[in-house]
mmCIF file of C-alpha atoms and ligand atoms in Angstrom:
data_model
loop_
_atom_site.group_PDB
_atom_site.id
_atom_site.type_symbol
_atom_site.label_atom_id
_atom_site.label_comp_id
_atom_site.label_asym_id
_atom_site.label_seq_id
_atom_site.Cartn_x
_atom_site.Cartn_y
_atom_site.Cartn_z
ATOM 1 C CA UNK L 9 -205.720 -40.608 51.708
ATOM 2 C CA UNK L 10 -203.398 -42.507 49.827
ATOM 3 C CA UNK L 11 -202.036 -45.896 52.183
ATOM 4 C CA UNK L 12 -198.342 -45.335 52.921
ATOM 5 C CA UNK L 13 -195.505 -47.462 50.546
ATOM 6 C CA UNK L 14 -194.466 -48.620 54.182
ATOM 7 C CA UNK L 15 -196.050 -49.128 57.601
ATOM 8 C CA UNK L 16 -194.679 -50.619 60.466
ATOM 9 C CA UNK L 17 -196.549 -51.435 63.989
ATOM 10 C CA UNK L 18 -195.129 -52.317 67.139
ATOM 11 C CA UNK L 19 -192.100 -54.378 65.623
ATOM 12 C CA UNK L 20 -189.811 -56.176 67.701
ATOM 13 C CA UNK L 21 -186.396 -57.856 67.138
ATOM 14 C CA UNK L 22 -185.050 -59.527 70.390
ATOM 15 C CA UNK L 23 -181.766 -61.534 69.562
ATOM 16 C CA UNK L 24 -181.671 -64.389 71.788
ATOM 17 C CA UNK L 25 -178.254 -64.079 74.113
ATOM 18 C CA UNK L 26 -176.964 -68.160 74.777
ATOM 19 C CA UNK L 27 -174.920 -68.560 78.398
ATOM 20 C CA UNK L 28 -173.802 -71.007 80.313
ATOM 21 C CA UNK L 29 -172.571 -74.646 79.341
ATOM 22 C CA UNK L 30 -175.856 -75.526 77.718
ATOM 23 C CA UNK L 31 -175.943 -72.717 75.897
ATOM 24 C CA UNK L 32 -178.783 -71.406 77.079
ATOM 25 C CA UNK L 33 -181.144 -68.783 76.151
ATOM 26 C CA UNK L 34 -181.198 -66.809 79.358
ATOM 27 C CA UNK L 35 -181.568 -62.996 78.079
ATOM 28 C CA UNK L 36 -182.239 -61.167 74.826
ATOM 29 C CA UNK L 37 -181.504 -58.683 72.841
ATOM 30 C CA UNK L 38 -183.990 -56.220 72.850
ATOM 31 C CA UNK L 39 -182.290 -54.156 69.545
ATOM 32 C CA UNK L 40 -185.767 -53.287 68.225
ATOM 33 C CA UNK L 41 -188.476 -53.216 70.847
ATOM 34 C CA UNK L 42 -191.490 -51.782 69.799
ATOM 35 C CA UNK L 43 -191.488 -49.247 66.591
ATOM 36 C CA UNK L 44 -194.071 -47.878 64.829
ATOM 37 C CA UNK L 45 -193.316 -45.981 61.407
ATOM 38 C CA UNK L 46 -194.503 -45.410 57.874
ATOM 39 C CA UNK L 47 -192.946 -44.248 54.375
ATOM 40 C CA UNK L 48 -194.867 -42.536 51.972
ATOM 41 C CA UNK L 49 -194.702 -43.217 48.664
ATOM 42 C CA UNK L 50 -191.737 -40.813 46.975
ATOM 43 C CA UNK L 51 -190.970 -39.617 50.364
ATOM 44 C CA UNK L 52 -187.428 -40.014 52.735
ATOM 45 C CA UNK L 53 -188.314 -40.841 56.272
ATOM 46 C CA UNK L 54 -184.437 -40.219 58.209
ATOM 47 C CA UNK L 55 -184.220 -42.351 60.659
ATOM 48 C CA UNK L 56 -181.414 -41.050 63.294
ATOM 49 C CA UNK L 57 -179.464 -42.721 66.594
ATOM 50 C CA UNK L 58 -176.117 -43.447 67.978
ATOM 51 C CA UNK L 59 -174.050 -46.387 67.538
ATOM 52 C CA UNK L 60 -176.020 -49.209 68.913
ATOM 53 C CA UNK L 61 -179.546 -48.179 69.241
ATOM 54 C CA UNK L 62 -181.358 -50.611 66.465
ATOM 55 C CA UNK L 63 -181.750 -48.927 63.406
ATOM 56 C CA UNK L 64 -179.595 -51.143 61.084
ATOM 57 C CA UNK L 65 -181.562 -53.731 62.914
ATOM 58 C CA UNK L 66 -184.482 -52.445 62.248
ATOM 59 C CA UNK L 67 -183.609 -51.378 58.540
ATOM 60 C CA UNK L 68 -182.730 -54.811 58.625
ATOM 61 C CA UNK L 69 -185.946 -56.130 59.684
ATOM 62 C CA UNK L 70 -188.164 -53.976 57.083
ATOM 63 C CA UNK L 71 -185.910 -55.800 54.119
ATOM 64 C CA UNK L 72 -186.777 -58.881 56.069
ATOM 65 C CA UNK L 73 -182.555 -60.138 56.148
ATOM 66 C CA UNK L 74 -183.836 -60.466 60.020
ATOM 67 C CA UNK L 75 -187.068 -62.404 60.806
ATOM 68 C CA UNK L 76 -189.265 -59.953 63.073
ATOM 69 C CA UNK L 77 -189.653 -61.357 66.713
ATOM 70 C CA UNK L 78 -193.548 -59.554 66.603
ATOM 71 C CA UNK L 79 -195.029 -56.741 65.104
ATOM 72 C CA UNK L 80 -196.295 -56.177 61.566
ATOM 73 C CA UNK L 81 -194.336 -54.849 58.446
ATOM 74 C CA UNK L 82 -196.987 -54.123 55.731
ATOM 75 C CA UNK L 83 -195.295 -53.226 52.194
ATOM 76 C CA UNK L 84 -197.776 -51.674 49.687
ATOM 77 C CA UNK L 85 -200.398 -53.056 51.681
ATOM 78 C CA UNK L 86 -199.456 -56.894 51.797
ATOM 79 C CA UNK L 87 -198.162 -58.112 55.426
ATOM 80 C CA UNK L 88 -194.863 -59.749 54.805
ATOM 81 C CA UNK L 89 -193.780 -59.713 58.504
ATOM 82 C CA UNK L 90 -193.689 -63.143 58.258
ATOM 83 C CA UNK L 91 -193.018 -64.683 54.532
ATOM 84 C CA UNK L 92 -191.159 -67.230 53.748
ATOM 85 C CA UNK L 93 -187.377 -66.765 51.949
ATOM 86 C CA UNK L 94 -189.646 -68.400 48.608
ATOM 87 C CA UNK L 95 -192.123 -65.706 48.985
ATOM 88 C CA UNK L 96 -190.103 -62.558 49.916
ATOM 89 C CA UNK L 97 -187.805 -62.963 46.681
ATOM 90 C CA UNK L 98 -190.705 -61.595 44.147
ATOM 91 C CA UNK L 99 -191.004 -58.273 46.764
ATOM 92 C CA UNK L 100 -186.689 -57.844 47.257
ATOM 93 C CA UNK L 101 -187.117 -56.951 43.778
ATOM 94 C CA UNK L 102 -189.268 -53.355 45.627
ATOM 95 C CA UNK L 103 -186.913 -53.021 48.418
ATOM 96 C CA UNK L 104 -183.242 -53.154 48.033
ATOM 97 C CA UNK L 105 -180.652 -51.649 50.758
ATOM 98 C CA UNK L 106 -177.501 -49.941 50.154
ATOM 99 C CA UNK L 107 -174.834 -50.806 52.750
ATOM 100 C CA UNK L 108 -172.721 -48.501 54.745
ATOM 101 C CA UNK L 109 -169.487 -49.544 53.830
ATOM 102 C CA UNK L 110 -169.006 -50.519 49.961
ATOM 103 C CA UNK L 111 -165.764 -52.367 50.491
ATOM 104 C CA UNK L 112 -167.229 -55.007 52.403
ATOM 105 C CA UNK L 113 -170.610 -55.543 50.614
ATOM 106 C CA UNK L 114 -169.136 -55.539 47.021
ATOM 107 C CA UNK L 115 -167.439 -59.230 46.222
ATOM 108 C CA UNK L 116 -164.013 -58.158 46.166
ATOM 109 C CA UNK L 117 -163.526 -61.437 43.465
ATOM 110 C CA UNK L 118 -166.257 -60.537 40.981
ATOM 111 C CA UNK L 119 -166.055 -57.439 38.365
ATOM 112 C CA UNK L 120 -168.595 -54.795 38.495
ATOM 113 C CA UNK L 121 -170.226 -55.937 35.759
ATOM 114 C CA UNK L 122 -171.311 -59.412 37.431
ATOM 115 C CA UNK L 123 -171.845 -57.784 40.734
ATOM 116 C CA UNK L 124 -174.211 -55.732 38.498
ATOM 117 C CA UNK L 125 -175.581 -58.600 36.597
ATOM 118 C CA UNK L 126 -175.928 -60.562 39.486
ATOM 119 C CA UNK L 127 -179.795 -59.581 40.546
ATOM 120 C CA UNK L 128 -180.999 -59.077 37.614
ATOM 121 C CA UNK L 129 -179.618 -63.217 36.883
ATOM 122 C CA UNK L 130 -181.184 -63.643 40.262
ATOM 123 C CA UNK L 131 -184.596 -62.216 39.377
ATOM 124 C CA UNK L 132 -184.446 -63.520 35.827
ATOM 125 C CA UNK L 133 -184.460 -59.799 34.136
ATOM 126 C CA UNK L 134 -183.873 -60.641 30.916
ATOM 127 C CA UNK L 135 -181.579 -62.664 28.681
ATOM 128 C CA UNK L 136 -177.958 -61.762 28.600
ATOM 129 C CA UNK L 137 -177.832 -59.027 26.109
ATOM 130 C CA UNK L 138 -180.336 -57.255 27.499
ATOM 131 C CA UNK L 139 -178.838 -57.678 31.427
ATOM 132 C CA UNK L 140 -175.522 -56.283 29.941
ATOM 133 C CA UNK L 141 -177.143 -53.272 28.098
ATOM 134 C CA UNK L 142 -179.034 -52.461 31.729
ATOM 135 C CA UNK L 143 -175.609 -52.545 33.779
ATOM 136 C CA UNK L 144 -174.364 -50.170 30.919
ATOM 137 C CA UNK L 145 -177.448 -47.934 31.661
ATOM 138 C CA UNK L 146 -176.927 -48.528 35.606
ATOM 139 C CA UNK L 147 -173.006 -47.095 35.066
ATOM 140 C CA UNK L 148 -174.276 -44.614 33.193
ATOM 141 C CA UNK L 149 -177.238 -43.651 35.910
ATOM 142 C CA UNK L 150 -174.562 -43.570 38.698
ATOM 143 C CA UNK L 151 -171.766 -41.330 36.730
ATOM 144 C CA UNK L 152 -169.322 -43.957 35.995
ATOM 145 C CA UNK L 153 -167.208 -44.653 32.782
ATOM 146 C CA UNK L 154 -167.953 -48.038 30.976
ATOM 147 C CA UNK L 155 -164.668 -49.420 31.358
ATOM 148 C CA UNK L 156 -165.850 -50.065 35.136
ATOM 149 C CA UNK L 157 -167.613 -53.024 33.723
ATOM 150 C CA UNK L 158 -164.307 -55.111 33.428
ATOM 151 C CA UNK L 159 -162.698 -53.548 36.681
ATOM 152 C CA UNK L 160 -163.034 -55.115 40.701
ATOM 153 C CA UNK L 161 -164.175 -53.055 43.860
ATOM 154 C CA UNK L 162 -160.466 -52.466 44.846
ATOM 155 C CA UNK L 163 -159.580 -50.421 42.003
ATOM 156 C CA UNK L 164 -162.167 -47.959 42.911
ATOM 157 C CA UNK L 165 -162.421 -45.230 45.366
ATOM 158 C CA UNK L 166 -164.454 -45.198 48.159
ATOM 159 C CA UNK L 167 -167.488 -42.768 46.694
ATOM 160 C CA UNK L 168 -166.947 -45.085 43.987
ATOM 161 C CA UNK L 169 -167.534 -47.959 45.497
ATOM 162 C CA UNK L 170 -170.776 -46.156 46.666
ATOM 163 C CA UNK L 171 -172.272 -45.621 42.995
ATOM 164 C CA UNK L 172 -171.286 -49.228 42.354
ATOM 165 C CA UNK L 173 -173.764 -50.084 45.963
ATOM 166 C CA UNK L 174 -176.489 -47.553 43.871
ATOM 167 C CA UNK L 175 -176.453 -48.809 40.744
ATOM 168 C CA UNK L 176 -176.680 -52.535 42.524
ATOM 169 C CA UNK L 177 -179.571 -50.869 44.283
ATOM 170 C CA UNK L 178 -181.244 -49.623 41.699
ATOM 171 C CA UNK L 179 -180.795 -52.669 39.044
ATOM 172 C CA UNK L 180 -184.281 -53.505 39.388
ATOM 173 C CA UNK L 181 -186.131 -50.586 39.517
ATOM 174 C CA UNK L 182 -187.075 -51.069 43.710
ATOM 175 C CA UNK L 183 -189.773 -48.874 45.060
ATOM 176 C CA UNK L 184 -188.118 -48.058 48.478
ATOM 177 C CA UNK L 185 -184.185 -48.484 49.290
ATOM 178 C CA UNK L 186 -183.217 -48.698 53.082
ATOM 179 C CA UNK L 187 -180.229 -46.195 52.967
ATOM 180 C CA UNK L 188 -178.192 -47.296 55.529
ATOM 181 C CA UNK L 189 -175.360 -45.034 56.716
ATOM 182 C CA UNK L 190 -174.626 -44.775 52.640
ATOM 183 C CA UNK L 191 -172.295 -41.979 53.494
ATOM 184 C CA UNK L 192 -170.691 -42.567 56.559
ATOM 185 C CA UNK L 193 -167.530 -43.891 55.662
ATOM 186 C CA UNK L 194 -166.819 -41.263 52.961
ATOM 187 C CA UNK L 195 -165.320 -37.759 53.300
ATOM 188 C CA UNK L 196 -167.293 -34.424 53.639
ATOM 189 C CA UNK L 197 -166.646 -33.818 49.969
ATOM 190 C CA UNK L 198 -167.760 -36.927 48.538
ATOM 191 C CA UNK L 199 -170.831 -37.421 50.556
ATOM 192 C CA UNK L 200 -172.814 -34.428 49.470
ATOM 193 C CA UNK L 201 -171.910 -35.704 45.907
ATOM 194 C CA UNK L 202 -173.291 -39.321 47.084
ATOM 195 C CA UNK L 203 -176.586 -37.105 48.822
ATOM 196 C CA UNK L 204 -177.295 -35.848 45.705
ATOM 197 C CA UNK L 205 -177.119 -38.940 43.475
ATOM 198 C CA UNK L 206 -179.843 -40.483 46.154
ATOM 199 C CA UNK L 207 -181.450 -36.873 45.843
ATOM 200 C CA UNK L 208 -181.589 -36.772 41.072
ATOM 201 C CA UNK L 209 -182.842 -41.100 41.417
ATOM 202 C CA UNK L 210 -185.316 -40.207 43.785
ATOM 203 C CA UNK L 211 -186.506 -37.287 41.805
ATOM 204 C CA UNK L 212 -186.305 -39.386 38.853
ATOM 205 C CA UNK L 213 -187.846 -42.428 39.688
ATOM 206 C CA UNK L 214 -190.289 -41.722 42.423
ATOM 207 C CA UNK L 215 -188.286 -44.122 45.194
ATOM 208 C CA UNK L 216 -189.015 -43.996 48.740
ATOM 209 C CA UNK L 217 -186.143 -44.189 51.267
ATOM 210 C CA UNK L 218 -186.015 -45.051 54.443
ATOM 211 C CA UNK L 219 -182.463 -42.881 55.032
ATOM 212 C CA UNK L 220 -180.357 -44.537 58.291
ATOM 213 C CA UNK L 221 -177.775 -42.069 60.225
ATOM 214 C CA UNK L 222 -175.858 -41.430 63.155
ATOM 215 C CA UNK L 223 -175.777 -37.897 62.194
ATOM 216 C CA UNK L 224 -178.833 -35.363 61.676
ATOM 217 C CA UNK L 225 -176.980 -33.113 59.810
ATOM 218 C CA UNK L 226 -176.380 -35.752 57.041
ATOM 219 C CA UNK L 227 -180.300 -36.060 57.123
ATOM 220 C CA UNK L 228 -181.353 -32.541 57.423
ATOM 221 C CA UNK L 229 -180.807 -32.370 53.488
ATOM 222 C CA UNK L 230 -182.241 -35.092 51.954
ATOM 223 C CA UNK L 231 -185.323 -36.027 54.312
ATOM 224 C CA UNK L 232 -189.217 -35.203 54.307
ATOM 225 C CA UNK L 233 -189.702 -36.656 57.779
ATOM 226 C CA UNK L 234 -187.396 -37.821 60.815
ATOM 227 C CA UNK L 235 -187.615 -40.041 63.035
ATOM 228 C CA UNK L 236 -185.275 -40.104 66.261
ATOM 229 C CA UNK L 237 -184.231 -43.638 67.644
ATOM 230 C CA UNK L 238 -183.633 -44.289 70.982
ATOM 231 C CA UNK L 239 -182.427 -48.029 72.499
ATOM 232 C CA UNK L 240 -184.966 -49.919 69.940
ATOM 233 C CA UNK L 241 -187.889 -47.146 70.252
ATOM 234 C CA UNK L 242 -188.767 -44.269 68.034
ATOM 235 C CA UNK L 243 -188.995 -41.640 71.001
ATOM 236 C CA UNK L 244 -189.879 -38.795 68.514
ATOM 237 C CA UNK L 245 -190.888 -38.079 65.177
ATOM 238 C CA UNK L 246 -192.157 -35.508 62.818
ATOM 239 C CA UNK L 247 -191.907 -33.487 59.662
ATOM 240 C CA UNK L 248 -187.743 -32.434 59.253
ATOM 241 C CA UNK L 249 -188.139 -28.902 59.867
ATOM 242 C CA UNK L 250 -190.278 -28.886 62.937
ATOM 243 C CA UNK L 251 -188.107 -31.371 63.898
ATOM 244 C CA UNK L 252 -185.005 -29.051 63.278
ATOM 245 C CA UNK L 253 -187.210 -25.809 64.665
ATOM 246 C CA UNK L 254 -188.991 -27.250 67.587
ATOM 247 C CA UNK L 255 -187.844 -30.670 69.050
ATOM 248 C CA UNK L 256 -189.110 -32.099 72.452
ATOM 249 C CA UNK L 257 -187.574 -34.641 72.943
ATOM 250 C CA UNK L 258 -183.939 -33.660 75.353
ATOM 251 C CA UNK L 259 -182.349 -36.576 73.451
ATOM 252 C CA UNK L 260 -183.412 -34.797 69.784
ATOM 253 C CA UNK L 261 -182.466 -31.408 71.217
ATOM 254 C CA UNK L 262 -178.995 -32.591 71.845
ATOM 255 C CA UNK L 263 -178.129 -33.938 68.746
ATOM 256 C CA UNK L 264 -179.137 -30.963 67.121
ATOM 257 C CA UNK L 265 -177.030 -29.049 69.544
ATOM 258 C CA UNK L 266 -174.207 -31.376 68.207
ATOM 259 C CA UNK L 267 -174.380 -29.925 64.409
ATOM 260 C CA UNK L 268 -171.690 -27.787 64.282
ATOM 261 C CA UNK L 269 -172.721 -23.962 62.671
ATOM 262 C CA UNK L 270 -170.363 -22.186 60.928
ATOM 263 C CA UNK L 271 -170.552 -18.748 62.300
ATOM 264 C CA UNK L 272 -167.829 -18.116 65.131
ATOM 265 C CA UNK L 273 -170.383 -15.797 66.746
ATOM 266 C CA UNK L 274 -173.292 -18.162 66.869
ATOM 267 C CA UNK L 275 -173.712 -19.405 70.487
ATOM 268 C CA UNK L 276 -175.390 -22.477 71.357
ATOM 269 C CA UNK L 277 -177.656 -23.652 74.616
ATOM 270 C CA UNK L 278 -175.891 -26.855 75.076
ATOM 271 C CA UNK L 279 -177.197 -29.820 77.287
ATOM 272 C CA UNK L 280 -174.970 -32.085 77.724
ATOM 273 C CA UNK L 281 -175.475 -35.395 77.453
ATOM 274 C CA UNK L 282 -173.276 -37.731 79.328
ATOM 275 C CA UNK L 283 -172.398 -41.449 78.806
ATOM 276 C CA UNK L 284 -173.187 -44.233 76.370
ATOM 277 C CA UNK L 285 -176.450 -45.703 75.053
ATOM 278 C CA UNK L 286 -177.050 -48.719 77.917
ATOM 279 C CA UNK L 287 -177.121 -51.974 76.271
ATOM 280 C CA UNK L 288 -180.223 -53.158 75.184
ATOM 281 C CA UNK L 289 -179.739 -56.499 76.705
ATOM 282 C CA UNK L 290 -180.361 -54.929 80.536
ATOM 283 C CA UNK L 291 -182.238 -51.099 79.570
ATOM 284 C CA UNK L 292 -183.050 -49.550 82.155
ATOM 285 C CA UNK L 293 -186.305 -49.175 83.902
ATOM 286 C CA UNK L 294 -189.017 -45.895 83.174
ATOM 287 C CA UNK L 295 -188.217 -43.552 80.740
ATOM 288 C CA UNK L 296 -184.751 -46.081 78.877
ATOM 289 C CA UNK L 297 -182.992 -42.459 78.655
ATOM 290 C CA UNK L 298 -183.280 -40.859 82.070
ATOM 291 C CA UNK L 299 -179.281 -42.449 83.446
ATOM 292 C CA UNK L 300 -178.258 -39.267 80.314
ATOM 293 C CA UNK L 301 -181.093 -37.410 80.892
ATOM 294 C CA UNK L 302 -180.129 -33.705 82.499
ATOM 295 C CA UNK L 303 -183.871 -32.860 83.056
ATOM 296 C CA UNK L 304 -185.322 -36.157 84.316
ATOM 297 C CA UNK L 305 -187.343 -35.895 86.856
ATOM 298 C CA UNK L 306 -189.481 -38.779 89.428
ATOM 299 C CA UNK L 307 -191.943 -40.093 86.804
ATOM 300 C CA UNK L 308 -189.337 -40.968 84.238
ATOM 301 C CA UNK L 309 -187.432 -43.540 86.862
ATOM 302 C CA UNK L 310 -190.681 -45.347 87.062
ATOM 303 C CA UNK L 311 -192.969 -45.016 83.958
ATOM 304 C CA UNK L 312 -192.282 -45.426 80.845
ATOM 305 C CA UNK L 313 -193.460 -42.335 78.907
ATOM 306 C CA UNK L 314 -196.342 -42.749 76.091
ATOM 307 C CA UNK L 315 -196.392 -41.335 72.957
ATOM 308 C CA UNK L 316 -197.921 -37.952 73.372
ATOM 309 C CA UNK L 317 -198.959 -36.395 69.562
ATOM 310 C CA UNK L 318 -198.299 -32.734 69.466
ATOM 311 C CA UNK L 319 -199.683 -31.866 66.023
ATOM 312 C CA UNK L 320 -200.724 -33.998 63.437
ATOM 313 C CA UNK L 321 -197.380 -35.187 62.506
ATOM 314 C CA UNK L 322 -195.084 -34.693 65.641
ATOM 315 C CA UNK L 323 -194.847 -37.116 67.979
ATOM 316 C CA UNK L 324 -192.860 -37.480 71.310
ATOM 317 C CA UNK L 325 -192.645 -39.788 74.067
ATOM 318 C CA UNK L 326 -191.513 -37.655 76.798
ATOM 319 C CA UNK L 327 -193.244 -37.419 80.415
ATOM 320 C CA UNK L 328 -192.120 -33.390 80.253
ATOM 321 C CA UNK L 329 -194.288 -32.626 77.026
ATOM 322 C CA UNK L 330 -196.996 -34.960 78.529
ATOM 323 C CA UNK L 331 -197.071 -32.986 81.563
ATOM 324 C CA UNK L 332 -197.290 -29.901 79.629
ATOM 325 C CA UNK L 333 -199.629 -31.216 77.337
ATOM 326 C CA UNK L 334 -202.182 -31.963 80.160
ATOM 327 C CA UNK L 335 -201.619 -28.201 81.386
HETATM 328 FE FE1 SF4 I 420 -185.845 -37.116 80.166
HETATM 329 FE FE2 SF4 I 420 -187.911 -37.926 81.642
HETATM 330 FE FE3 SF4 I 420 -188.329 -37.068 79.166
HETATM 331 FE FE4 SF4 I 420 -187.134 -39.411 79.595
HETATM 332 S S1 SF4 I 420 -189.261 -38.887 80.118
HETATM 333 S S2 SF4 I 420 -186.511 -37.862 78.157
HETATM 334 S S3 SF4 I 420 -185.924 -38.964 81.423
HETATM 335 S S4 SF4 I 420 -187.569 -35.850 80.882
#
């Protein structure tokens, strides 16, 4: 079997929280606390969770902006989990990250065609004629005119400012791009047109992607595999459509539930869930979802649940498909 682009075991990122005069470390931040995932190689693994359950931390992490707490992060086999900032810079080159909001990770002083230049300076790709004749072919990649070259961020609009993120992303031919939340702060229209940019360069160039959302439906399109994240844990995983077709998990069944259909007539089983993810700085005991789970039950106050493997590729950690597992 070939060895995944990507594997990850039992990472964890706990931000130290400082109180008290002394500034003291007295709690942490538990924003990644445990996860276990791999990318294949030409594949999209979504990774999916609210607002403030770890997975631009943990995106993060796997690009190694964030130095791991524990855990492993092996990338085309070498462990670089714990590398210094002199050794990482040959392997940046393989993963690159495209940020969720364009505006603010595009230097609103330089042109697009230094922002473009600018990693393949850093990486030494090249002498100067031959940087400028890639960012022509990286404008040209991403759908946008030449004259670009000589413009700033501001000038641009936001799905724009996206392609300019891509082409940056792409500048030195990486092997997987952590996608996160590329679409988020763009309208309906313009994200599927941003979807299937990611959708032609991944066809073209055999990149794996490690896709970030809050949303499943932005997922449901463009990944192979999803993975559901849950206050720093990956509390289910599998192939998309079984994930889509036959979730386990309550938390995965209601944000499925969430994606709107359009069809007036189609009615919905809805379980609601109530309240806010709990901050990862106190979570709470047993199962960390039972306070908004609507079919906890005694085990999941106490225990937490393991991962129970359903088929060969679905996972869940859930004491209700344990339970029925062992029946
Ligand atoms: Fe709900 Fe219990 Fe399953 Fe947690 S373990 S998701 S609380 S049923």
């Amino acid at each position: 079997m070939t060895q995944p682009l990507l594997t990850v075991d039992n990472l964890k990122l706990h931000f130290p929280v400082k109180s008290g005069l002394l500034r003291r470390t007295a709690l942490y931040n538990r924003a990644v606390d445990g996860v276990t995932l791999h990318v294949k190689r030409g594949e999209t693994l979504g990774l999916v969770g609210e607002s403030g359950c770890g997975k631009t931390s943990l995106g993060r992490c796997i690009a190694r902006l964030y130095k791991p707490t524990s855990g492993q992060i092996h990338f085309d086999g070498q462990d670089i989990s714990h590398l210094t900032h002199k050794a990482m810079l040959p392997i940046r080159q393989d993963i690159q990250m495209i940020f969720q909001d364009p505006m603010e990770s595009l230097n609103a002083r330089h042109t697009i065609g230094d922002i473009l230049e600018e990693p393949l300076i850093i990486h030494r790709a090249g002498e100067y004629a031959v940087r400028q004749q890639r960012v022509r072919a990286l404008l040209d990649i991403v759908g946008l005119p030449m004259r670009s070259i000589s413009r700033y961020p501001f000038e641009f609009s936001g799905g724009q400012r996206q392609r300019i993120g891509i082409a940056r992303a792409i500048a030195l031919n990486p092997r997987l791009i952590i996608c996160d939340e590329p679409v988020s702060a763009l309208d309906v229209s313009i994200q599927s047109q941003i979807l299937n940019l990611l959708i032609e360069l991944q066809k073209e160039y055999g990149l794996s992607y490690l896709f970030i959302a809050h949303d499943l439906a932005v997922v449901k399109h463009v990944s192979d595999r999803i993975a559901i994240m849950y206050l720093g844990k990956i509390i289910e995983e599998g192939p998309s459509q079984l994930i889509y077709s036959q979730a386990r998990h309550p938390y995965t069944q209601s944000l499925i539930n969430a994606i709107p259909v359009p069809d007036p007539h189609h009615k919905r089983q809805r379980e609601i869930i109530v309240g806010d993810v709990p901050s990862p700085i106190h979570p709470p005991g047993g199962c960390s979802f039972h306070p908004r789970c609507p079919r906890q039950f005694t085990p999941c106050l106490a225990k937490q649940p393991a991962q129970v493997t359903l088929s060969e590729q679905h996972k869940v950690s859930c004491h209700l498909s344990a339970s029925h597992d062992a029946s």
